[in-house]
Amino acid sequence: MSQKTADVTHRLVPSPAGRIHLVEQGTGPLVLLVHGFPESWYSWRHQLPVLAAAGYRAVAIDVRGYGRSSRPASPDAYRMLELVADNAAVVHALGEQSAVIVGHDWGATIAADSALLRPDVFRAVGLLSVPYAPRGGPRPSEVFAQMGEEEEEFYVSYFQEPGRAEAEIEPDVRGWLAGFYAALSADPMPAPGVPGPHFVSRGGTLRERFPTGPRPGWLSEDDLDFYAGEFERTGMSGALGRYRNMDRDWEDLAGFDGAPITQPSLFIGGALDASTTWMADAIKAYPTTLPGLVSSRILDGCGHWIQQERPSETGRLLTGWLASLPAGAHPC
């Protein structure tokens, strides 16, 4: 089932989730784009025409739990193995055998694990914002619990209890999204001494840590309306399901402890993004963990929402990397 809108085609394809909604533009080798939290296929709106113009079939999905994709009721339906299966199903539903996969935020982790678990399908992988870090160490919930303090808890721990974050977000989805996007953006920067949004006071809300002031320059009113409309319709539980499966992922991926991703790869991080700074050791380990790394770039003055804060630069880096891939790494 497909629908043409402007220069892009909306399509629903079957997957283990039930259906995945995707938006595609262009013809040529397939490049699958995977968004993060709390986002949408729409997060790749700037890159779709750029990739299409460069001779690629650019396809941005709604991850299961988001947008027009299926939202399974079972909490464990959002484990990584299921999301990887969705991505492989999308490639095959589009009549292809392989693809390059690119992800941002949670989408970067999903893309990395797709390349790790299905190297027969995903021939190259691009990661935005969140570096690749192989499975290993203690159970994630134990790590995140230790990151909190007596008066605060880490935001990932805050997201664990079903219904808790939803009760904060869903009464005012638009306002919450605006604050969350601003909190992780380079523009506007939070005032000195203001606590960041990665920790929540005991009994408090994440919203209390959001900056006040204008929305980020990259986020228009129409953009915010689109995102808010999606989550007002779907609710937040499907999106938050990703956070609630990190321990299951740790168990499921035990056989891949410390495993490198060997396909050609790309990393783009923002210099002002906590994901880049907190995981600096993961980036330093790339010679071991990403031996096929073609390029690693840290963008000065950029926050977390890389492909929206720096759309032109992201498009240039992606198309340059794609053009550099050896013939065998291109989708057939």
Short mmCIF file of C-alpha atoms in Angstrom, two decimals:
data_model
loop_
_atom_site.label_atom_id
_atom_site.label_comp_id
_atom_site.label_asym_id
_atom_site.label_seq_id
_atom_site.Cartn_x
_atom_site.Cartn_y
_atom_site.Cartn_z
CA MET A 1 0.00 0.00 0.00
CA SER A 2 1.54 3.31 -1.05
CA GLN A 3 0.61 6.97 -1.34
CA LYS A 4 2.44 9.72 -3.23
CA THR A 5 2.85 13.06 -1.43
CA ALA A 6 4.86 15.82 -3.11
CA ASP A 7 8.18 14.20 -4.05
CA VAL A 8 8.01 11.34 -1.54
CA THR A 9 6.05 8.11 -1.42
CA HIS A 10 4.45 6.86 1.79
CA ARG A 11 4.21 3.11 2.02
CA LEU A 12 3.09 0.46 4.51
CA VAL A 13 5.01 -2.81 4.33
CA PRO A 14 4.60 -6.04 6.32
CA SER A 15 7.03 -6.83 9.12
CA PRO A 16 7.14 -8.90 12.31
CA ALA A 17 5.62 -5.86 14.04
CA GLY A 18 2.60 -6.13 11.72
CA ARG A 19 3.38 -3.16 9.49
CA ILE A 20 6.10 -0.56 9.12
CA HIS A 21 5.33 2.85 7.68
CA LEU A 22 8.07 4.31 5.53
CA VAL A 23 8.70 7.28 3.30
CA GLU A 24 10.90 6.92 0.24
CA GLN A 25 12.41 9.16 -2.38
CA GLY A 26 14.72 8.48 -5.30
CA THR A 27 15.96 5.41 -7.12
CA GLY A 28 19.21 3.49 -6.90
CA PRO A 29 20.99 1.63 -4.09
CA LEU A 30 18.83 1.42 -0.96
CA VAL A 31 19.73 3.53 2.10
CA LEU A 32 17.56 2.82 5.15
CA LEU A 33 17.23 5.70 7.64
CA VAL A 34 16.27 4.94 11.26
CA HIS A 35 15.20 7.69 13.68
CA GLY A 36 15.60 7.96 17.45
CA PHE A 37 13.56 9.11 20.47
CA PRO A 38 11.19 10.93 20.42
CA GLU A 39 11.12 11.38 16.67
CA SER A 40 9.79 10.03 13.37
CA TRP A 41 10.65 9.37 9.74
CA TYR A 42 10.22 13.15 9.51
CA SER A 43 13.57 13.64 11.25
CA TRP A 44 15.20 12.72 7.92
CA ARG A 45 13.14 15.21 5.87
CA HIS A 46 16.24 17.19 4.89
CA GLN A 47 18.30 14.15 3.87
CA LEU A 48 15.70 12.32 1.77
CA PRO A 49 15.93 14.70 -1.23
CA VAL A 50 19.71 15.03 -0.90
CA LEU A 51 20.23 11.27 -1.01
CA ALA A 52 17.72 10.93 -3.84
CA ALA A 53 19.53 13.60 -5.87
CA ALA A 54 22.81 11.75 -5.30
CA GLY A 55 21.38 8.59 -6.89
CA TYR A 56 20.10 6.61 -3.93
CA ARG A 57 16.75 5.14 -2.95
CA ALA A 58 16.37 6.86 0.43
CA VAL A 59 13.87 5.24 2.79
CA ALA A 60 13.03 6.63 6.24
CA ILE A 61 10.94 4.43 8.52
CA ASP A 62 8.73 4.92 11.53
CA VAL A 63 10.25 2.49 14.04
CA ARG A 64 7.65 0.15 15.55
CA GLY A 65 5.72 2.01 18.25
CA TYR A 66 5.91 5.29 16.31
CA GLY A 67 3.76 7.05 13.73
CA ARG A 68 1.80 4.81 11.39
CA SER A 69 3.84 1.70 12.16
CA SER A 70 2.34 -1.02 14.36
CA ARG A 71 2.41 -0.56 18.14
CA PRO A 72 2.41 -4.00 19.74
CA ALA A 73 0.90 -4.15 23.22
CA SER A 74 3.47 -6.49 24.76
CA PRO A 75 6.33 -4.60 26.47
CA ASP A 76 8.93 -7.08 25.26
CA ALA A 77 7.90 -6.51 21.63
CA TYR A 78 10.32 -3.57 21.59
CA ARG A 79 13.48 -5.59 22.24
CA MET A 80 16.36 -5.11 19.84
CA LEU A 81 15.97 -8.49 18.13
CA GLU A 82 12.46 -7.48 17.03
CA LEU A 83 13.59 -4.12 15.67
CA VAL A 84 16.41 -5.71 13.69
CA ALA A 85 13.89 -8.16 12.24
CA ASP A 86 11.68 -5.23 11.21
CA ASN A 87 14.57 -3.58 9.37
CA ALA A 88 15.45 -6.74 7.46
CA ALA A 89 11.77 -7.22 6.60
CA VAL A 90 11.57 -3.67 5.20
CA VAL A 91 14.55 -4.30 2.92
CA HIS A 92 12.99 -7.47 1.56
CA ALA A 93 9.50 -5.95 1.28
CA LEU A 94 11.02 -3.28 -0.97
CA GLY A 95 12.32 -5.99 -3.28
CA GLU A 96 15.95 -5.61 -2.23
CA GLN A 97 18.41 -8.11 -0.78
CA SER A 98 20.69 -5.65 1.01
CA ALA A 99 20.99 -2.02 2.09
CA VAL A 100 23.15 0.56 3.75
CA ILE A 101 21.61 1.47 7.12
CA VAL A 102 21.97 4.84 8.87
CA GLY A 103 20.59 5.67 12.32
CA HIS A 104 20.40 8.55 14.76
CA ASP A 105 20.11 8.39 18.58
CA TRP A 106 18.34 5.09 19.41
CA GLY A 107 18.26 4.59 15.67
CA ALA A 108 22.07 4.52 15.70
CA THR A 109 22.01 1.65 18.18
CA ILE A 110 19.32 -0.12 16.15
CA ALA A 111 21.37 0.39 12.97
CA ALA A 112 24.55 -0.89 14.64
CA ASP A 113 22.83 -4.01 15.93
CA SER A 114 21.18 -4.55 12.55
CA ALA A 115 24.63 -4.56 10.96
CA LEU A 116 26.00 -6.80 13.72
CA LEU A 117 23.19 -9.37 13.61
CA ARG A 118 22.36 -9.29 9.90
CA PRO A 119 25.58 -8.63 7.95
CA ASP A 120 23.98 -10.55 5.07
CA VAL A 121 21.45 -7.70 4.72
CA PHE A 122 23.22 -4.59 5.98
CA ARG A 123 26.46 -4.00 4.08
CA ALA A 124 27.46 -0.68 5.67
CA VAL A 125 26.32 1.34 8.67
CA GLY A 126 26.24 5.04 9.51
CA LEU A 127 25.83 6.19 13.13
CA LEU A 128 24.73 9.68 14.21
CA SER A 129 25.04 11.00 17.79
CA VAL A 130 25.32 7.69 19.66
CA PRO A 131 28.64 5.83 19.25
CA TYR A 132 28.82 2.08 18.86
CA ALA A 133 29.67 0.30 22.11
CA PRO A 134 29.64 -3.51 22.03
CA ARG A 135 27.52 -5.44 24.47
CA GLY A 136 29.35 -6.13 27.73
CA GLY A 137 29.71 -5.25 31.37
CA PRO A 138 27.00 -5.37 34.04
CA ARG A 139 23.26 -5.44 33.40
CA PRO A 140 22.22 -1.99 32.07
CA SER A 141 19.65 -1.33 34.80
CA GLU A 142 22.40 -1.75 37.40
CA VAL A 143 24.65 0.70 35.58
CA PHE A 144 21.92 3.33 35.27
CA ALA A 145 20.90 2.95 38.92
CA GLN A 146 24.48 3.73 39.94
CA MET A 147 24.49 6.88 37.80
CA GLY A 148 21.85 8.45 40.01
CA GLU A 149 22.41 10.07 43.38
CA GLU A 150 20.40 10.22 46.57
CA GLU A 151 18.41 13.21 45.33
CA GLU A 152 18.36 12.34 41.62
CA GLU A 153 17.91 9.46 39.20
CA PHE A 154 19.18 9.01 35.67
CA TYR A 155 16.57 9.68 33.00
CA VAL A 156 16.79 6.11 31.61
CA SER A 157 15.85 4.77 35.05
CA TYR A 158 13.00 7.30 35.18
CA PHE A 159 11.68 5.94 31.87
CA GLN A 160 11.58 2.33 33.09
CA GLU A 161 8.26 2.19 34.97
CA PRO A 162 5.32 1.90 32.53
CA GLY A 163 3.01 4.88 32.80
CA ARG A 164 5.31 7.10 34.82
CA ALA A 165 6.86 9.18 32.03
CA GLU A 166 3.61 8.96 30.05
CA ALA A 167 1.81 10.71 32.91
CA GLU A 168 4.27 13.59 32.62
CA ILE A 169 4.31 13.86 28.83
CA GLU A 170 0.86 13.07 27.48
CA PRO A 171 -1.17 15.91 29.10
CA ASP A 172 0.93 18.41 27.09
CA VAL A 173 2.77 16.55 24.35
CA ARG A 174 3.62 19.63 22.32
CA GLY A 175 5.05 21.55 25.26
CA TRP A 176 7.05 18.57 26.49
CA LEU A 177 8.54 17.85 23.08
CA ALA A 178 9.49 21.50 22.59
CA GLY A 179 11.31 21.48 25.92
CA PHE A 180 13.02 18.15 25.33
CA TYR A 181 14.22 19.13 21.86
CA ALA A 182 15.53 22.45 23.22
CA ALA A 183 17.29 20.76 26.15
CA LEU A 184 19.45 18.62 23.85
CA SER A 185 20.07 21.29 21.19
CA ALA A 186 23.06 23.56 20.81
CA ASP A 187 20.61 26.42 20.17
CA PRO A 188 19.66 27.79 22.65
CA MET A 189 22.36 26.70 25.08
CA PRO A 190 21.18 26.31 28.71
CA ALA A 191 22.28 28.98 31.15
CA PRO A 192 25.40 28.20 33.21
CA GLY A 193 24.61 26.23 36.35
CA VAL A 194 21.21 25.06 35.14
CA PRO A 195 20.89 21.26 35.60
CA GLY A 196 20.67 19.28 32.37
CA PRO A 197 17.77 17.06 31.35
CA HIS A 198 19.59 13.75 31.93
CA PHE A 199 18.73 13.54 35.62
CA VAL A 200 15.39 13.79 37.41
CA SER A 201 14.91 14.87 41.01
CA ARG A 202 13.36 12.17 43.17
CA GLY A 203 9.60 12.56 42.88
CA GLY A 204 10.03 15.21 40.20
CA THR A 205 9.68 15.33 36.42
CA LEU A 206 12.04 15.64 33.52
CA ARG A 207 10.18 18.77 32.40
CA GLU A 208 11.53 20.63 35.42
CA ARG A 209 15.01 20.47 33.85
CA PHE A 210 14.02 21.85 30.46
CA PRO A 211 15.30 25.31 29.50
CA THR A 212 12.93 28.22 29.24
CA GLY A 213 13.09 30.56 26.28
CA PRO A 214 12.78 30.32 22.52
CA ARG A 215 12.57 27.01 20.71
CA PRO A 216 15.65 25.86 18.79
CA GLY A 217 16.29 27.54 15.46
CA TRP A 218 16.13 24.22 13.60
CA LEU A 219 12.59 23.52 14.89
CA SER A 220 9.85 25.47 13.10
CA GLU A 221 6.29 25.72 14.35
CA ASP A 222 5.25 23.38 11.54
CA ASP A 223 7.93 20.88 12.54
CA LEU A 224 6.79 20.93 16.15
CA ASP A 225 3.16 20.59 15.04
CA PHE A 226 4.07 17.47 13.05
CA TYR A 227 5.88 15.77 15.91
CA ALA A 228 3.22 16.71 18.44
CA GLY A 229 0.45 15.47 16.17
CA GLU A 230 2.13 12.08 15.83
CA PHE A 231 2.53 11.53 19.57
CA GLU A 232 -0.85 13.00 20.48
CA ARG A 233 -2.31 10.31 18.24
CA THR A 234 -0.12 7.38 19.28
CA GLY A 235 0.77 8.16 22.88
CA MET A 236 4.30 7.66 24.20
CA SER A 237 4.33 4.04 25.42
CA GLY A 238 5.52 2.54 22.12
CA ALA A 239 8.40 4.99 21.91
CA LEU A 240 9.36 4.46 25.56
CA GLY A 241 9.27 0.69 25.03
CA ARG A 242 12.81 0.87 23.62
CA TYR A 243 14.16 2.05 26.99
CA ARG A 244 12.24 -0.68 28.81
CA ASN A 245 13.99 -3.51 26.98
CA MET A 246 17.64 -2.73 27.62
CA ASP A 247 18.05 -5.58 30.09
CA ARG A 248 16.33 -7.97 27.67
CA ASP A 249 18.72 -6.82 24.94
CA TRP A 250 21.68 -7.46 27.26
CA GLU A 251 20.43 -11.03 27.72
CA ASP A 252 19.52 -11.58 24.06
CA LEU A 253 22.90 -10.39 22.79
CA ALA A 254 25.06 -12.33 25.23
CA GLY A 255 26.59 -14.27 22.33
CA PHE A 256 27.88 -10.99 20.85
CA ASP A 257 29.76 -9.78 23.92
CA GLY A 258 32.49 -7.39 22.76
CA ALA A 259 31.76 -8.10 19.09
CA PRO A 260 33.06 -5.60 16.50
CA ILE A 261 31.11 -4.38 13.48
CA THR A 262 33.31 -5.04 10.47
CA GLN A 263 31.29 -3.49 7.63
CA PRO A 264 32.28 -0.04 6.30
CA SER A 265 31.02 2.51 8.81
CA LEU A 266 30.60 6.23 9.50
CA PHE A 267 30.20 8.16 12.75
CA ILE A 268 29.01 11.76 13.12
CA GLY A 269 28.75 13.30 16.59
CA GLY A 270 27.93 16.72 17.99
CA ALA A 271 30.62 18.39 20.11
CA LEU A 272 27.93 19.71 22.48
CA ASP A 273 26.04 16.42 22.72
CA ALA A 274 26.26 14.47 25.99
CA SER A 275 26.07 11.24 23.99
CA THR A 276 29.40 12.14 22.39
CA THR A 277 31.13 13.36 25.54
CA TRP A 278 29.91 10.63 27.91
CA MET A 279 30.85 7.94 25.40
CA ALA A 280 34.23 9.37 24.44
CA ASP A 281 35.89 6.07 25.39
CA ALA A 282 33.63 4.23 22.92
CA ILE A 283 34.80 6.58 20.15
CA LYS A 284 38.45 6.02 21.12
CA ALA A 285 37.84 2.26 20.85
CA TYR A 286 36.70 2.45 17.22
CA PRO A 287 39.92 0.93 15.80
CA THR A 288 38.88 -2.25 17.65
CA THR A 289 35.08 -2.02 17.66
CA LEU A 290 34.58 -0.48 14.18
CA PRO A 291 37.55 -1.77 12.18
CA GLY A 292 35.77 -0.82 8.95
CA LEU A 293 35.39 2.83 9.96
CA VAL A 294 35.70 5.10 6.93
CA SER A 295 35.16 8.46 8.66
CA SER A 296 34.49 9.81 12.16
CA ARG A 297 33.49 13.46 12.47
CA ILE A 298 32.64 15.60 15.51
CA LEU A 299 30.74 18.75 14.49
CA ASP A 300 31.74 21.83 16.48
CA GLY A 301 28.88 23.77 18.03
CA CYS A 302 26.35 20.99 17.30
CA GLY A 303 23.98 19.38 19.77
CA HIS A 304 22.14 16.08 19.69
CA TRP A 305 19.75 16.50 16.73
CA ILE A 306 22.53 16.37 14.15
CA GLN A 307 20.64 15.84 10.90
CA GLN A 308 18.19 18.62 11.82
CA GLU A 309 20.62 21.07 13.41
CA ARG A 310 23.15 20.63 10.58
CA PRO A 311 21.13 19.31 7.62
CA SER A 312 23.45 20.46 4.82
CA GLU A 313 26.61 19.21 6.50
CA THR A 314 24.96 15.90 7.39
CA GLY A 315 23.81 15.43 3.80
CA ARG A 316 27.29 16.20 2.48
CA LEU A 317 28.95 13.79 4.89
CA LEU A 318 26.46 11.02 4.14
CA THR A 319 26.68 11.31 0.36
CA GLY A 320 30.46 11.55 0.48
CA TRP A 321 30.67 8.43 2.62
CA LEU A 322 28.22 6.53 0.44
CA ALA A 323 30.18 7.42 -2.68
CA SER A 324 33.38 6.17 -1.05
CA LEU A 325 32.03 2.71 -0.27
CA PRO A 326 33.59 -0.12 -2.23
CA ALA A 327 31.33 -1.66 -4.86
CA GLY A 328 30.74 -4.74 -2.72
CA ALA A 329 29.40 -2.59 0.11
CA HIS A 330 26.70 -1.02 -2.00
CA PRO A 331 23.24 -2.57 -1.93
CA CYS A 332 22.54 -4.66 -5.01
#
